[in-house]
mmCIF file of C-alpha atoms in Angstrom:
data_model
loop_
_atom_site.group_PDB
_atom_site.id
_atom_site.type_symbol
_atom_site.label_atom_id
_atom_site.label_comp_id
_atom_site.label_asym_id
_atom_site.label_seq_id
_atom_site.Cartn_x
_atom_site.Cartn_y
_atom_site.Cartn_z
ATOM 1 C CA MET A 1268 38.259 4.045 31.104
ATOM 2 C CA SER A 1269 35.582 2.151 32.988
ATOM 3 C CA THR A 1270 32.827 3.893 31.061
ATOM 4 C CA THR A 1271 34.611 3.639 27.723
ATOM 5 C CA ARG A 1272 35.193 -0.118 27.747
ATOM 6 C CA PRO A 1273 31.512 -1.084 28.229
ATOM 7 C CA SER A 1274 30.515 1.204 25.368
ATOM 8 C CA VAL A 1275 33.175 -0.370 23.145
ATOM 9 C CA ARG A 1276 31.978 -3.842 24.077
ATOM 10 C CA ARG A 1277 28.390 -2.886 23.281
ATOM 11 C CA ALA A 1278 29.490 -1.493 19.928
ATOM 12 C CA VAL A 1279 31.366 -4.710 19.136
ATOM 13 C CA ARG A 1280 28.386 -6.850 20.135
ATOM 14 C CA ARG A 1281 26.088 -4.762 17.944
ATOM 15 C CA LEU A 1282 28.428 -4.932 14.957
ATOM 16 C CA PRO A 1283 26.988 -8.192 13.523
ATOM 17 C CA LEU A 1284 23.427 -6.884 13.932
ATOM 18 C CA ASN A 1285 24.321 -3.578 12.287
ATOM 19 C CA ALA A 1286 26.079 -5.398 9.447
ATOM 20 C CA ALA A 1287 23.057 -7.673 8.943
ATOM 21 C CA ALA A 1288 20.736 -4.656 8.937
ATOM 22 C CA ALA A 1289 22.927 -2.840 6.405
ATOM 23 C CA LEU A 1290 23.051 -5.931 4.181
ATOM 24 C CA THR A 1291 19.262 -6.278 4.355
ATOM 25 C CA VAL A 1292 18.797 -2.642 3.341
ATOM 26 C CA VAL A 1293 21.180 -3.039 0.397
ATOM 27 C CA VAL A 1294 19.478 -6.240 -0.813
ATOM 28 C CA CYS A 1295 16.014 -4.670 -0.564
ATOM 29 C CA LEU A 1296 16.894 -1.340 -2.144
ATOM 30 C CA PHE A 1297 19.232 -2.479 -4.914
ATOM 31 C CA PRO A 1298 16.409 -3.547 -7.300
ATOM 32 C CA VAL A 1299 14.769 -0.166 -6.794
ATOM 33 C CA TYR A 1300 18.081 1.588 -7.400
ATOM 34 C CA TRP A 1301 18.632 -0.437 -10.588
ATOM 35 C CA MET A 1302 15.127 0.395 -11.815
ATOM 36 C CA VAL A 1303 15.648 4.131 -11.315
ATOM 37 C CA THR A 1304 19.132 4.245 -12.854
ATOM 38 C CA THR A 1305 17.986 2.152 -15.825
ATOM 39 C CA ALA A 1306 15.245 4.682 -16.466
ATOM 40 C CA PHE A 1307 17.932 7.349 -16.982
ATOM 41 C CA LYS A 1308 20.351 5.258 -19.074
ATOM 42 C CA PRO A 1309 20.517 5.599 -22.860
ATOM 43 C CA SER A 1310 19.094 2.593 -24.690
ATOM 44 C CA PRO A 1311 22.476 1.160 -25.839
ATOM 45 C CA ASP A 1312 23.719 1.084 -22.223
ATOM 46 C CA ILE A 1313 20.687 -0.808 -20.885
ATOM 47 C CA GLN A 1314 21.493 -4.048 -22.723
ATOM 48 C CA SER A 1315 25.222 -3.605 -22.658
ATOM 49 C CA TYR A 1316 27.456 -6.583 -21.803
ATOM 50 C CA ASP A 1317 29.311 -4.262 -19.441
ATOM 51 C CA PRO A 1318 26.702 -3.155 -16.872
ATOM 52 C CA ARG A 1319 27.523 -0.126 -14.756
ATOM 53 C CA LEU A 1320 26.107 1.005 -11.427
ATOM 54 C CA LEU A 1321 25.894 4.579 -12.693
ATOM 55 C CA PRO A 1322 24.878 5.633 -16.202
ATOM 56 C CA ARG A 1323 27.641 6.911 -18.466
ATOM 57 C CA ALA A 1324 25.174 9.525 -19.668
ATOM 58 C CA TRP A 1325 21.779 10.623 -18.371
ATOM 59 C CA THR A 1326 18.686 10.929 -20.525
ATOM 60 C CA LEU A 1327 14.997 11.712 -20.073
ATOM 61 C CA ASP A 1328 13.915 10.134 -23.354
ATOM 62 C CA HIS A 1329 12.496 7.058 -21.612
ATOM 63 C CA PHE A 1330 10.290 9.206 -19.384
ATOM 64 C CA ARG A 1331 9.016 11.111 -22.406
ATOM 65 C CA ARG A 1332 8.110 7.864 -24.178
ATOM 66 C CA ALA A 1333 6.453 6.452 -21.070
ATOM 67 C CA VAL A 1334 4.322 9.520 -20.429
ATOM 68 C CA GLY A 1335 3.463 9.827 -24.116
ATOM 69 C CA ALA A 1336 2.571 6.158 -24.558
ATOM 70 C CA ASP A 1337 -1.013 5.200 -25.348
ATOM 71 C CA GLY A 1338 -3.027 4.578 -22.216
ATOM 72 C CA PHE A 1339 -0.588 5.928 -19.643
ATOM 73 C CA ALA A 1340 -2.779 8.822 -18.525
ATOM 74 C CA LEU A 1341 -5.957 6.717 -18.706
ATOM 75 C CA PHE A 1342 -4.599 3.832 -16.653
ATOM 76 C CA TRP A 1343 -3.037 6.250 -14.176
ATOM 77 C CA ARG A 1344 -6.476 7.783 -13.687
ATOM 78 C CA ASN A 1345 -8.026 4.344 -13.255
ATOM 79 C CA SER A 1346 -5.489 3.396 -10.591
ATOM 80 C CA ILE A 1347 -6.002 6.642 -8.692
ATOM 81 C CA LEU A 1348 -9.795 6.328 -8.847
ATOM 82 C CA VAL A 1349 -9.912 2.702 -7.708
ATOM 83 C CA THR A 1350 -7.277 3.122 -4.990
ATOM 84 C CA LEU A 1351 -8.704 6.243 -3.375
ATOM 85 C CA SER A 1352 -12.268 4.908 -3.521
ATOM 86 C CA ALA A 1353 -11.270 1.632 -1.870
ATOM 87 C CA VAL A 1354 -9.250 3.362 0.860
ATOM 88 C CA LEU A 1355 -11.969 5.873 1.704
ATOM 89 C CA LEU A 1356 -14.654 3.182 1.757
ATOM 90 C CA ALA A 1357 -12.517 0.947 3.994
ATOM 91 C CA LEU A 1358 -11.847 3.808 6.424
ATOM 92 C CA LEU A 1359 -15.523 4.707 6.629
ATOM 93 C CA VAL A 1360 -16.725 1.164 7.324
ATOM 94 C CA ALA A 1361 -13.779 0.167 9.536
ATOM 95 C CA LEU A 1362 -14.117 3.250 11.724
ATOM 96 C CA GLY A 1363 -17.648 2.285 12.757
ATOM 97 C CA ALA A 1364 -16.745 -1.393 13.215
ATOM 98 C CA ALA A 1365 -13.616 -0.603 15.232
ATOM 99 C CA TYR A 1366 -15.510 1.794 17.492
ATOM 100 C CA ALA A 1367 -18.234 -0.785 18.131
ATOM 101 C CA VAL A 1368 -15.650 -3.439 19.036
ATOM 102 C CA ALA A 1369 -13.481 -1.167 21.189
ATOM 103 C CA ARG A 1370 -16.189 0.770 23.062
ATOM 104 C CA MET A 1371 -19.316 -1.387 23.181
ATOM 105 C CA ARG A 1372 -20.168 -4.737 24.715
ATOM 106 C CA TRP A 1373 -22.516 -6.886 22.662
ATOM 107 C CA ARG A 1374 -23.220 -10.540 22.039
ATOM 108 C CA GLY A 1375 -20.891 -12.053 19.448
ATOM 109 C CA ARG A 1376 -18.219 -9.393 19.868
ATOM 110 C CA ARG A 1377 -15.375 -11.879 20.433
ATOM 111 C CA GLN A 1378 -16.523 -14.011 17.519
ATOM 112 C CA PHE A 1379 -16.590 -10.938 15.296
ATOM 113 C CA VAL A 1380 -13.017 -10.007 16.263
ATOM 114 C CA LEU A 1381 -11.906 -13.588 15.614
ATOM 115 C CA ALA A 1382 -13.558 -13.521 12.190
ATOM 116 C CA VAL A 1383 -11.746 -10.281 11.351
ATOM 117 C CA PHE A 1384 -8.390 -11.819 12.300
ATOM 118 C CA ILE A 1385 -9.127 -14.918 10.223
ATOM 119 C CA ALA A 1386 -10.048 -12.740 7.248
ATOM 120 C CA GLN A 1387 -6.796 -10.829 7.711
ATOM 121 C CA MET A 1388 -4.775 -14.062 7.619
ATOM 122 C CA ALA A 1389 -6.579 -15.574 4.623
ATOM 123 C CA PRO A 1390 -4.634 -15.595 1.332
ATOM 124 C CA TRP A 1391 -6.712 -13.477 -1.018
ATOM 125 C CA GLU A 1392 -5.280 -15.224 -4.068
ATOM 126 C CA SER A 1393 -7.270 -18.323 -3.089
ATOM 127 C CA LEU A 1394 -10.497 -16.383 -3.674
ATOM 128 C CA ILE A 1395 -9.812 -15.494 -7.295
ATOM 129 C CA ILE A 1396 -11.969 -18.270 -8.756
ATOM 130 C CA PRO A 1397 -15.028 -17.644 -6.507
ATOM 131 C CA ILE A 1398 -14.793 -13.897 -7.070
ATOM 132 C CA TYR A 1399 -14.489 -14.410 -10.820
ATOM 133 C CA ILE A 1400 -17.571 -16.648 -10.882
ATOM 134 C CA ILE A 1401 -19.586 -14.173 -8.784
ATOM 135 C CA SER A 1402 -18.470 -11.256 -10.958
ATOM 136 C CA ARG A 1403 -19.318 -13.147 -14.139
ATOM 137 C CA ASP A 1404 -22.766 -14.218 -12.951
ATOM 138 C CA THR A 1405 -23.649 -10.708 -11.748
ATOM 139 C CA GLY A 1406 -22.347 -8.951 -14.836
ATOM 140 C CA MET A 1407 -19.562 -7.183 -12.937
ATOM 141 C CA LEU A 1408 -16.605 -8.308 -15.039
ATOM 142 C CA ASP A 1409 -14.514 -5.658 -16.790
ATOM 143 C CA ARG A 1410 -15.684 -2.890 -14.438
ATOM 144 C CA LEU A 1411 -13.691 -0.630 -12.163
ATOM 145 C CA PRO A 1412 -16.299 -0.763 -9.330
ATOM 146 C CA THR A 1413 -15.576 -4.490 -9.079
ATOM 147 C CA LEU A 1414 -11.899 -3.808 -8.404
ATOM 148 C CA THR A 1415 -12.855 -1.116 -5.909
ATOM 149 C CA LEU A 1416 -15.002 -3.556 -3.932
ATOM 150 C CA ILE A 1417 -12.277 -6.214 -4.000
ATOM 151 C CA TYR A 1418 -9.588 -3.819 -2.760
ATOM 152 C CA PHE A 1419 -11.982 -2.588 -0.103
ATOM 153 C CA MET A 1420 -12.521 -6.191 0.980
ATOM 154 C CA ILE A 1421 -8.766 -6.853 1.102
ATOM 155 C CA THR A 1422 -7.861 -3.787 3.173
ATOM 156 C CA LEU A 1423 -10.874 -3.782 5.508
ATOM 157 C CA PRO A 1424 -9.699 -6.426 8.080
ATOM 158 C CA PHE A 1425 -6.333 -4.727 8.650
ATOM 159 C CA THR A 1426 -8.020 -1.350 8.961
ATOM 160 C CA VAL A 1427 -10.456 -2.663 11.569
ATOM 161 C CA VAL A 1428 -7.683 -4.302 13.615
ATOM 162 C CA VAL A 1429 -5.460 -1.216 13.702
ATOM 163 C CA LEU A 1430 -8.252 1.268 14.395
ATOM 164 C CA ARG A 1431 -9.688 -0.987 17.111
ATOM 165 C CA GLY A 1432 -6.395 -0.951 18.990
ATOM 166 C CA PHE A 1433 -6.014 2.771 18.566
ATOM 167 C CA ILE A 1434 -9.537 3.587 19.753
ATOM 168 C CA ALA A 1435 -9.036 1.305 22.753
ATOM 169 C CA GLY A 1436 -5.948 3.338 23.633
ATOM 170 C CA ILE A 1437 -7.966 6.568 23.956
ATOM 171 C CA PRO A 1438 -9.329 6.945 27.511
ATOM 172 C CA PRO A 1439 -13.119 6.614 27.388
ATOM 173 C CA GLU A 1440 -13.338 9.203 30.180
ATOM 174 C CA LEU A 1441 -12.634 11.904 27.592
ATOM 175 C CA GLU A 1442 -15.793 11.030 25.680
ATOM 176 C CA GLU A 1443 -17.779 10.593 28.888
ATOM 177 C CA ALA A 1444 -16.783 14.092 29.994
ATOM 178 C CA ALA A 1445 -17.962 15.499 26.673
ATOM 179 C CA GLN A 1446 -21.283 13.659 27.060
ATOM 180 C CA VAL A 1447 -21.698 15.157 30.532
ATOM 181 C CA ASP A 1448 -21.251 18.582 28.929
ATOM 182 C CA GLY A 1449 -24.149 17.889 26.585
ATOM 183 C CA CYS A 1450 -22.634 16.054 23.598
ATOM 184 C CA THR A 1451 -24.264 12.973 22.183
ATOM 185 C CA ARG A 1452 -22.224 9.794 21.918
ATOM 186 C CA ALA A 1453 -21.593 10.413 18.238
ATOM 187 C CA GLY A 1454 -20.771 14.069 18.913
ATOM 188 C CA ALA A 1455 -18.322 13.151 21.667
ATOM 189 C CA PHE A 1456 -16.558 10.727 19.366
ATOM 190 C CA ARG A 1457 -16.411 13.244 16.529
ATOM 191 C CA LYS A 1458 -15.131 16.129 18.644
ATOM 192 C CA VAL A 1459 -12.897 14.309 21.142
ATOM 193 C CA ALA A 1460 -11.769 10.879 19.942
ATOM 194 C CA PHE A 1461 -11.696 11.343 16.186
ATOM 195 C CA PRO A 1462 -8.962 14.046 16.174
ATOM 196 C CA LEU A 1463 -6.762 11.717 18.257
ATOM 197 C CA LEU A 1464 -7.087 8.973 15.645
ATOM 198 C CA ALA A 1465 -5.002 10.785 13.027
ATOM 199 C CA PRO A 1466 -1.924 8.496 13.314
ATOM 200 C CA GLY A 1467 -4.061 5.365 13.101
ATOM 201 C CA LEU A 1468 -6.023 6.701 10.142
ATOM 202 C CA MET A 1469 -2.816 7.606 8.331
ATOM 203 C CA ALA A 1470 -1.257 4.195 8.999
ATOM 204 C CA THR A 1471 -4.248 2.311 7.672
ATOM 205 C CA SER A 1472 -4.661 4.696 4.743
ATOM 206 C CA LEU A 1473 -1.061 4.145 3.675
ATOM 207 C CA PHE A 1474 -1.402 0.364 3.932
ATOM 208 C CA GLY A 1475 -4.611 0.401 1.922
ATOM 209 C CA PHE A 1476 -3.148 2.750 -0.671
ATOM 210 C CA ILE A 1477 -0.037 0.642 -1.251
ATOM 211 C CA THR A 1478 -2.048 -2.595 -1.349
ATOM 212 C CA ALA A 1479 -4.568 -1.330 -3.885
ATOM 213 C CA TRP A 1480 -2.059 0.709 -5.890
ATOM 214 C CA ASN A 1481 0.292 -2.238 -6.467
ATOM 215 C CA GLU A 1482 -2.320 -4.999 -6.884
ATOM 216 C CA PHE A 1483 -1.934 -6.874 -10.151
ATOM 217 C CA THR A 1484 -3.589 -10.297 -9.964
ATOM 218 C CA TYR A 1485 -7.233 -9.282 -9.629
ATOM 219 C CA ALA A 1486 -6.873 -6.385 -12.052
ATOM 220 C CA ASN A 1487 -5.379 -8.700 -14.661
ATOM 221 C CA PHE A 1488 -7.852 -11.510 -14.026
ATOM 222 C CA LEU A 1489 -11.134 -9.587 -13.870
ATOM 223 C CA ILE A 1490 -10.537 -6.889 -16.503
ATOM 224 C CA ILE A 1491 -10.320 -8.949 -19.683
ATOM 225 C CA LYS A 1492 -12.275 -7.384 -22.529
ATOM 226 C CA GLN A 1493 -12.494 -3.711 -21.566
ATOM 227 C CA GLN A 1494 -8.879 -2.621 -21.997
ATOM 228 C CA ASP A 1495 -9.748 0.955 -20.995
ATOM 229 C CA SER A 1496 -10.724 -0.274 -17.513
ATOM 230 C CA ARG A 1497 -7.303 -1.712 -16.692
ATOM 231 C CA THR A 1498 -5.050 -0.258 -14.035
ATOM 232 C CA LEU A 1499 -1.452 0.862 -14.322
ATOM 233 C CA PRO A 1500 0.229 -2.362 -13.041
ATOM 234 C CA VAL A 1501 -1.515 -4.397 -15.771
ATOM 235 C CA TRP A 1502 -0.532 -1.850 -18.393
ATOM 236 C CA LEU A 1503 3.097 -1.952 -17.232
ATOM 237 C CA SER A 1504 3.223 -5.728 -17.604
ATOM 238 C CA SER A 1505 2.394 -5.455 -21.314
ATOM 239 C CA PHE A 1506 4.318 -2.279 -22.088
ATOM 240 C CA GLN A 1507 6.079 -3.067 -25.377
ATOM 241 C CA SER A 1508 7.255 -1.294 -28.456
ATOM 242 C CA THR A 1509 7.141 -2.555 -32.025
ATOM 243 C CA PHE A 1510 10.557 -4.150 -31.506
ATOM 244 C CA GLY A 1511 9.765 -5.912 -28.227
ATOM 245 C CA THR A 1512 9.938 -4.789 -24.645
ATOM 246 C CA ASP A 1513 11.129 -1.219 -24.260
ATOM 247 C CA TRP A 1514 13.074 -1.666 -21.036
ATOM 248 C CA GLY A 1515 14.041 1.978 -20.701
ATOM 249 C CA ALA A 1516 10.471 3.235 -20.997
ATOM 250 C CA THR A 1517 9.234 0.374 -18.797
ATOM 251 C CA MET A 1518 11.659 1.318 -16.035
ATOM 252 C CA ALA A 1519 10.724 4.988 -16.419
ATOM 253 C CA ALA A 1520 7.019 4.179 -16.178
ATOM 254 C CA SER A 1521 7.693 1.936 -13.164
ATOM 255 C CA THR A 1522 9.605 4.751 -11.480
ATOM 256 C CA LEU A 1523 6.720 7.146 -12.027
ATOM 257 C CA PHE A 1524 4.340 4.462 -10.802
ATOM 258 C CA ALA A 1525 6.290 4.049 -7.534
ATOM 259 C CA LEU A 1526 6.497 7.784 -6.794
ATOM 260 C CA PRO A 1527 3.003 8.353 -5.282
ATOM 261 C CA ALA A 1528 3.372 5.604 -2.677
ATOM 262 C CA LEU A 1529 6.902 6.750 -1.851
ATOM 263 C CA VAL A 1530 5.884 10.391 -1.452
ATOM 264 C CA ILE A 1531 2.905 9.502 0.735
ATOM 265 C CA PHE A 1532 5.032 7.207 2.902
ATOM 266 C CA LEU A 1533 7.742 9.828 3.426
ATOM 267 C CA ALA A 1534 5.139 12.473 4.251
ATOM 268 C CA LEU A 1535 3.295 10.271 6.772
ATOM 269 C CA GLN A 1536 6.235 8.248 8.129
ATOM 270 C CA ARG A 1537 6.111 9.530 11.718
ATOM 271 C CA HIS A 1538 2.358 9.213 12.006
ATOM 272 C CA VAL A 1539 2.392 5.769 10.400
ATOM 273 C CA THR A 1540 4.964 4.449 12.897
ATOM 274 C CA ALA A 1541 2.959 5.778 15.841
ATOM 275 C CA GLY A 1542 -0.282 4.419 14.430
ATOM 276 C CA LEU A 1543 1.052 0.919 13.831
ATOM 277 C CA ALA A 1544 2.677 0.781 17.288
ATOM 278 C CA SER A 1545 -0.450 1.988 19.061
ATOM 279 C CA GLY A 1546 -2.763 -0.266 17.104
ATOM 280 C CA GLY A 1547 -0.542 -3.264 17.704
ATOM 281 C CA VAL A 1548 -0.112 -3.094 21.493
ATOM 282 C CA LYS A 1549 -3.299 -1.512 22.789
ATOM 283 C CA GLY A 1550 -6.744 -3.009 23.135
#
């Protein structure tokens, strides 16, 4: 009895927290649930005055129209190309910067770290006008490389911060031992430290992928004339039929659009959690 009562008390005390957590999950996931179920509803049921949580009948017609719509495959390719290029470029540059900050001592190191944190906190929407003017004056409007550079710039500070903490958590003695055995500094990092960075690399890759994949403002603002250079979020915002907005096909296209990020997150969930925790508390 003495061991049972404390456990019951703890369960009662945790009940409000568990209820709040459950409510938060429901509020966050309900729009996603409604999007997915709407994608499978027949068109008459979507705008019915009697909404239902589950479709009366299931259909794949909306997915067929979304996939067969003009520009879907092209804009999907554009999004993949821009996102992967930005993520890979950010990882490459941030890995060198994070290693220099975590392992080396040089003049201006603290100021550099402070600048990275400030860049991470800055609202990127406030830079739309300067970036537009620079892109216009340099002839870089309506081009996918411009979006790639912008997404790289947005994801770079976070990538540096996380990788810095993760590299600092790896004992430097491991690399020093490899150097004693004949490895160069770069070789020791590549053979010893780099394999241990997998969780941090996955965490930052997922963040960069989701950020670039979902970004709408810059893609809509900088790609004006060349419609073929737009990304999938911009295309989704203007997805209409001859009779107005096709909500069924829009929800189907949005569901397909959300799948890559969801699949990557589920596949890398354990590594992402470890990477974020290590990068946040070490260094």
